[in-house]
Coordinates of C-alpha atoms in Angstrom, one line a residue:
X111 CA -136.3 -55.5 113.1
X112 CA -133.7 -52.9 112.3
X113 CA -133.6 -49.9 114.7
X114 CA -132.6 -46.6 113.1
X115 CA -131.9 -43.3 114.7
X116 CA -132.0 -40.3 112.4
X117 CA -130.5 -37.0 113.5
X118 CA -132.8 -34.5 111.8
X119 CA -135.5 -36.4 110.0
X120 CA -138.0 -33.7 109.1
X121 CA -136.5 -31.7 106.2
X122 CA -135.5 -32.9 102.7
X123 CA -132.8 -35.5 103.0
X124 CA -133.6 -36.5 106.6
X125 CA -137.3 -36.7 105.8
X126 CA -136.6 -39.0 102.8
X127 CA -134.4 -41.3 104.9
X128 CA -137.1 -41.7 107.5
X129 CA -139.6 -42.5 104.8
X130 CA -137.3 -45.0 103.2
X131 CA -136.6 -46.8 106.5
X132 CA -140.3 -46.9 107.3
X133 CA -141.0 -48.5 103.9
X134 CA -138.7 -51.3 105.0
X135 CA -140.7 -51.8 108.2
X136 CA -137.9 -50.5 110.4
X137 CA -138.2 -49.0 113.9
X138 CA -137.3 -45.4 113.4
X139 CA -136.4 -42.7 116.0
X140 CA -135.8 -39.1 115.0
X141 CA -133.9 -36.5 117.1
X142 CA -134.6 -32.9 116.2
X143 CA -135.7 -29.5 117.5
X144 CA -139.2 -29.8 116.0
X145 CA -138.8 -26.6 114.1
X146 CA -138.9 -27.6 110.4
X147 CA -141.7 -30.1 110.3
X148 CA -143.0 -33.2 111.9
X149 CA -142.3 -36.9 111.5
X150 CA -144.9 -39.6 110.6
X151 CA -146.9 -40.9 113.6
X152 CA -145.1 -44.2 113.5
X153 CA -141.8 -42.5 114.2
X154 CA -140.6 -42.0 117.8
X155 CA -139.5 -38.4 118.1
X156 CA -137.1 -37.2 120.7
X157 CA -137.0 -33.4 120.8
X158 CA -133.7 -31.7 121.6
X159 CA -130.8 -29.5 120.4
X160 CA -127.7 -31.4 119.3
X161 CA -125.6 -28.5 120.6
X162 CA -127.0 -29.0 124.1
X163 CA -125.0 -31.6 126.1
X164 CA -128.0 -32.4 128.3
X165 CA -130.2 -33.1 125.3
X166 CA -127.5 -35.3 123.8
X167 CA -127.1 -37.3 127.0
X168 CA -130.8 -37.8 127.2
X169 CA -130.9 -39.1 123.6
X170 CA -128.0 -41.5 124.2
X171 CA -129.8 -42.9 127.2
X172 CA -133.1 -43.4 125.3
X173 CA -132.2 -46.7 123.7
X174 CA -129.9 -48.7 121.4
X175 CA -129.9 -48.6 117.7
X176 CA -128.4 -50.6 114.8
X177 CA -127.3 -47.4 113.2
X178 CA -127.5 -43.6 113.4
X179 CA -127.8 -41.5 110.3
X180 CA -126.5 -38.0 110.8
X181 CA -128.2 -35.5 108.4
X182 CA -127.7 -32.4 110.5
X183 CA -124.0 -32.4 111.4
X184 CA -122.1 -29.3 110.1
X185 CA -119.6 -28.4 112.8
X186 CA -116.8 -30.9 113.6
X187 CA -116.7 -30.6 117.4
X188 CA -120.5 -31.0 117.5
X189 CA -120.4 -34.1 115.4
X190 CA -117.5 -35.4 117.6
X191 CA -119.5 -34.9 120.8
X192 CA -122.6 -36.5 119.3
X193 CA -120.6 -39.5 118.0
X194 CA -118.9 -40.0 121.3
X195 CA -122.2 -39.9 123.2
X196 CA -123.9 -42.4 120.8
X197 CA -121.0 -44.8 120.2
X198 CA -122.0 -47.1 123.1
X199 CA -125.6 -47.1 121.9
X200 CA -125.3 -47.5 118.1
X201 CA -123.5 -50.1 115.9
X202 CA -122.9 -47.8 112.9
X203 CA -122.6 -44.1 112.2
X204 CA -123.7 -43.0 108.7
X205 CA -122.6 -39.4 108.1
X206 CA -124.2 -37.3 105.4
X207 CA -121.4 -35.3 103.9
X208 CA -120.9 -33.5 100.6
X209 CA -118.6 -33.4 97.5
X210 CA -117.6 -30.0 98.8
X211 CA -115.1 -31.8 101.1
X212 CA -112.9 -32.3 98.0
X213 CA -110.0 -29.9 97.7
X214 CA -110.4 -29.7 93.9
X215 CA -114.2 -29.5 93.7
X216 CA -115.5 -28.1 91.3
X217 CA -112.4 -27.5 89.3
X218 CA -111.6 -31.1 88.2
X219 CA -113.3 -34.5 87.9
X220 CA -113.2 -36.5 91.2
X221 CA -113.3 -40.0 92.7
X222 CA -113.3 -41.1 96.3
X223 CA -109.5 -41.2 96.2
X224 CA -109.3 -37.5 95.5
X225 CA -107.7 -35.3 98.1
X226 CA -110.0 -33.7 100.7
X227 CA -109.8 -30.5 102.6
X228 CA -107.9 -30.8 106.0
X229 CA -109.9 -30.0 109.1
X230 CA -109.4 -31.3 112.7
X231 CA -112.3 -33.3 114.2
X232 CA -112.7 -30.9 117.0
X233 CA -112.8 -27.7 114.9
X234 CA -115.5 -25.1 115.7
X235 CA -117.8 -23.2 113.4
X236 CA -115.1 -20.6 112.5
X237 CA -112.6 -23.0 110.9
X238 CA -111.8 -22.7 107.2
X239 CA -112.4 -20.0 104.6
X240 CA -114.5 -19.3 101.6
X241 CA -112.5 -19.0 98.4
X242 CA -114.1 -17.8 95.2
X243 CA -114.5 -20.8 92.8
X244 CA -112.6 -22.9 95.4
X245 CA -112.9 -24.4 98.9
X246 CA -115.6 -23.2 101.3
X247 CA -115.9 -23.1 105.0
X248 CA -118.8 -25.5 104.6
X249 CA -116.5 -28.0 102.8
X250 CA -113.7 -27.7 105.4
X251 CA -116.0 -28.3 108.3
X252 CA -117.9 -31.2 106.6
X253 CA -114.4 -32.8 106.1
X254 CA -113.7 -32.4 109.9
X255 CA -117.1 -33.9 110.6
X256 CA -116.3 -37.0 108.6
X257 CA -113.1 -37.4 110.6
X258 CA -114.9 -37.0 113.9
X259 CA -117.3 -39.8 113.0
X260 CA -114.5 -42.0 111.8
X261 CA -112.2 -41.7 114.8
X262 CA -115.1 -42.3 117.1
X263 CA -116.7 -45.3 115.5
X264 CA -113.7 -46.7 113.5
X265 CA -113.5 -47.4 109.8
X266 CA -115.5 -50.6 109.9
X267 CA -118.5 -49.0 111.7
X268 CA -118.6 -45.7 109.7
X269 CA -120.2 -44.9 106.4
X270 CA -119.6 -41.5 104.8
X271 CA -121.9 -40.4 102.0
X272 CA -120.8 -37.5 99.7
X273 CA -123.7 -36.4 97.6
X274 CA -123.4 -33.8 94.8
X275 CA -126.5 -31.9 93.8
X276 CA -129.6 -33.3 95.4
X277 CA -133.0 -32.6 93.8
X278 CA -136.5 -33.8 94.4
X279 CA -139.7 -33.1 96.5
X280 CA -139.3 -30.9 99.6
X281 CA -136.1 -29.3 98.3
X282 CA -135.5 -26.2 100.5
X283 CA -132.6 -24.8 98.5
X284 CA -135.0 -24.0 95.7
X285 CA -132.9 -24.8 92.5
X286 CA -135.3 -27.1 90.7
X287 CA -138.4 -25.4 92.2
X288 CA -137.1 -22.1 90.7
X289 CA -136.7 -23.6 87.2
X290 CA -140.1 -25.2 87.4
X291 CA -141.8 -22.0 88.4
X292 CA -139.9 -19.9 85.8
X293 CA -140.6 -22.4 83.0
X294 CA -144.3 -22.7 83.9
X295 CA -144.6 -18.9 83.3
X296 CA -143.7 -19.4 79.7
X297 CA -142.3 -16.9 77.3
X298 CA -138.7 -16.5 76.4
X299 CA -136.6 -18.2 79.0
X300 CA -132.9 -17.6 79.4
X301 CA -131.2 -21.0 79.2
X302 CA -127.5 -21.1 80.4
X303 CA -124.6 -22.5 78.4
X304 CA -125.3 -25.4 76.1
X305 CA -128.3 -27.8 76.1
X306 CA -125.9 -30.7 75.6
X307 CA -124.0 -30.0 78.9
X308 CA -124.2 -33.2 80.9
X309 CA -125.5 -33.1 84.5
X310 CA -125.7 -35.7 87.2
X311 CA -128.1 -34.6 90.0
X312 CA -129.3 -37.3 92.4
X313 CA -132.9 -37.6 93.5
X314 CA -133.2 -37.2 97.2
X315 CA -135.2 -40.5 97.4
X316 CA -132.4 -42.3 95.7
X317 CA -129.8 -40.8 98.1
X318 CA -132.0 -41.8 101.0
X319 CA -132.5 -45.3 99.6
X320 CA -128.8 -45.8 99.4
X321 CA -128.3 -44.5 103.0
X322 CA -130.8 -47.1 104.2
X323 CA -129.3 -49.7 102.0
X324 CA -125.8 -49.0 103.4
X325 CA -127.2 -49.7 106.9
X326 CA -129.0 -52.9 105.8
X327 CA -125.9 -54.3 104.1
X328 CA -123.3 -53.0 106.6
X329 CA -121.4 -50.9 103.9
X330 CA -118.4 -49.1 105.3
X331 CA -116.2 -46.5 103.8
X332 CA -116.7 -43.3 101.7
X333 CA -119.1 -43.1 98.8
X334 CA -119.8 -40.4 96.3
X335 CA -123.6 -40.3 95.7
X336 CA -124.4 -38.8 92.3
X337 CA -126.1 -40.0 89.1
X338 CA -123.8 -41.4 86.4
X339 CA -121.6 -38.9 84.7
X340 CA -123.6 -38.8 81.5
X341 CA -127.0 -39.2 83.2
X342 CA -128.8 -36.4 81.4
X343 CA -128.3 -32.9 80.0
X344 CA -129.3 -29.3 80.9
X345 CA -131.4 -29.3 77.9
X346 CA -133.1 -32.5 79.1
X347 CA -133.8 -30.8 82.5
X348 CA -135.4 -27.8 81.0
X349 CA -137.4 -29.9 78.5
X350 CA -138.7 -32.0 81.4
X351 CA -139.7 -28.8 83.2
X352 CA -141.7 -27.6 80.2
X353 CA -143.3 -31.0 79.8
X354 CA -144.5 -31.4 83.4
X355 CA -145.7 -27.8 83.6
X356 CA -147.3 -28.0 80.1
X357 CA -145.5 -24.8 79.3
X358 CA -145.0 -23.2 75.9
X359 CA -141.7 -21.7 77.1
X360 CA -139.1 -20.8 74.4
X361 CA -135.6 -21.5 75.6
X362 CA -133.0 -19.1 74.4
X363 CA -129.6 -20.7 75.0
X364 CA -127.0 -18.1 76.0
X365 CA -123.3 -19.0 76.0
X366 CA -121.2 -19.2 79.1
X367 CA -119.1 -16.3 77.8
X368 CA -122.0 -14.0 77.4
X369 CA -123.4 -14.8 80.9
X370 CA -120.0 -14.4 82.6
X371 CA -119.4 -11.1 80.8
X372 CA -122.8 -9.9 82.1
X373 CA -121.8 -10.8 85.6
X374 CA -124.4 -13.5 86.1
X375 CA -123.7 -15.4 89.3
X376 CA -123.1 -19.1 88.8
X377 CA -125.0 -21.6 90.9
X378 CA -127.3 -19.0 92.6
X379 CA -128.5 -16.4 90.2
X380 CA -128.6 -19.1 87.5
X381 CA -129.5 -22.2 89.4
X382 CA -127.5 -25.4 88.5
X383 CA -125.3 -23.5 86.0
X384 CA -121.6 -23.6 86.7
X385 CA -118.8 -23.7 84.1
X386 CA -116.1 -25.5 86.0
X387 CA -114.9 -28.8 84.5
X388 CA -115.5 -30.9 87.6
X389 CA -119.0 -29.8 88.6
X390 CA -120.8 -32.7 86.9
X391 CA -117.9 -35.1 86.8
X392 CA -118.0 -36.8 90.2
X393 CA -117.6 -40.5 89.9
X394 CA -120.2 -42.6 91.7
X395 CA -119.1 -45.9 90.3
X396 CA -118.3 -47.3 93.7
X397 CA -121.8 -46.5 95.2
X398 CA -123.5 -47.9 92.1
X399 CA -121.5 -51.1 92.3
X400 CA -122.8 -51.4 95.9
X401 CA -126.4 -50.8 95.1
X402 CA -127.1 -47.1 94.4
X403 CA -129.9 -46.8 91.8
X404 CA -130.9 -43.5 90.1
X405 CA -134.3 -42.9 88.7
X406 CA -134.8 -40.9 85.5
X407 CA -134.5 -37.2 85.8
X408 CA -138.1 -36.8 84.4
X409 CA -139.4 -38.6 87.5
X410 CA -137.6 -36.2 89.8
X411 CA -138.9 -33.2 87.9
X412 CA -142.5 -34.5 87.7
X413 CA -142.7 -35.4 91.4
X414 CA -141.2 -32.1 92.4
X415 CA -143.7 -30.2 90.4
X416 CA -146.5 -32.3 91.9
X417 CA -145.2 -31.4 95.4
X418 CA -144.9 -27.7 94.5
X419 CA -148.5 -27.7 93.1
X420 CA -149.9 -29.2 96.3
X421 CA -151.5 -26.8 98.9
X422 CA -149.2 -28.2 101.6
X423 CA -146.1 -26.9 99.9
X424 CA -147.1 -23.3 99.3
X425 CA -145.1 -22.0 102.2
X426 CA -141.9 -20.1 101.2
X427 CA -138.8 -22.3 101.1
X428 CA -136.1 -21.4 103.6
X429 CA -133.5 -20.3 101.1
X430 CA -135.7 -19.7 98.0
X431 CA -135.0 -15.9 98.0
X432 CA -131.3 -16.6 97.4
X433 CA -131.9 -18.4 94.1
X434 CA -132.8 -17.3 90.6
X435 CA -132.2 -14.4 88.2
X436 CA -134.8 -11.6 88.3
X437 CA -137.2 -11.2 85.4
X438 CA -135.9 -7.7 84.8
X439 CA -132.3 -8.8 84.5
X440 CA -133.2 -11.9 82.4
X441 CA -135.1 -9.7 80.0
X442 CA -132.2 -7.3 79.7
X443 CA -129.8 -10.0 78.8
X444 CA -132.1 -11.5 76.3
X445 CA -132.8 -8.1 74.7
X446 CA -129.0 -7.5 74.4
X447 CA -128.9 -10.5 72.0
X448 CA -131.5 -9.2 69.6

């Protein structure tokens, strides 16, 4: 039986990885602070803070694992310390990274061979800078985290996953949940850009499935994890939202130029809308050639709405207040078009 250690394991991606591993009948251990939820009863949970050396040493002494999947690593020196502690106890280190590590994201289309941001493996939380429409401190530090894992475990024992936009049940960022709630309210809905703009979000369960698949098959290297480039469209996304919520919403498509002139903030005030050429042009050909499978967008939308509609998901999401245009501002922009 495969023994898997998940760093995190209770929120969104980590939760989905735990569930995917359990579906395979694996022996799963989760290491977390116990502050964002709980693991299934069949999971062995070791409580601790990854920034506390005593807790990390206690974790490393708790057993041996075929692989560790790190879903909660954001600061390079912290990932380096964790990897060094776990290297004698685990055969493989799977690090959950991001397409934000690419120097040219979101400006141009990307593959795994595209240049990444440079960051030392022992950098602290202050390394890097945020550049408008360019690199972010988050991206710099995730790049350093990748390097920390690689130099500790070596190339043959390290797997780096670089997802783009991840959607699905338990999403705490609130992008798809915001669209679902807004569309469910009906009326005239501001729709950004063009309905034919292609998008390539990956379902969190498909990302998790590929992470577990990479462990099962010993996949090494770096993999972009997105849906195919022409997977679906923004119009398809909003139509799916209307369908699953049984809404009579009227979508009013407003051009990029009008939205930019009105100062609408891309990505946050208008979730999932961004005009840069590379946003939805991240190649995942390599991952798909190695077993990544992506379910239809309708399935992701439907299951997210089902989760949102359940009593257990009514608590406010961690970052939901940062996402979505206000109804007052939306109405003002729509009125300016009449």
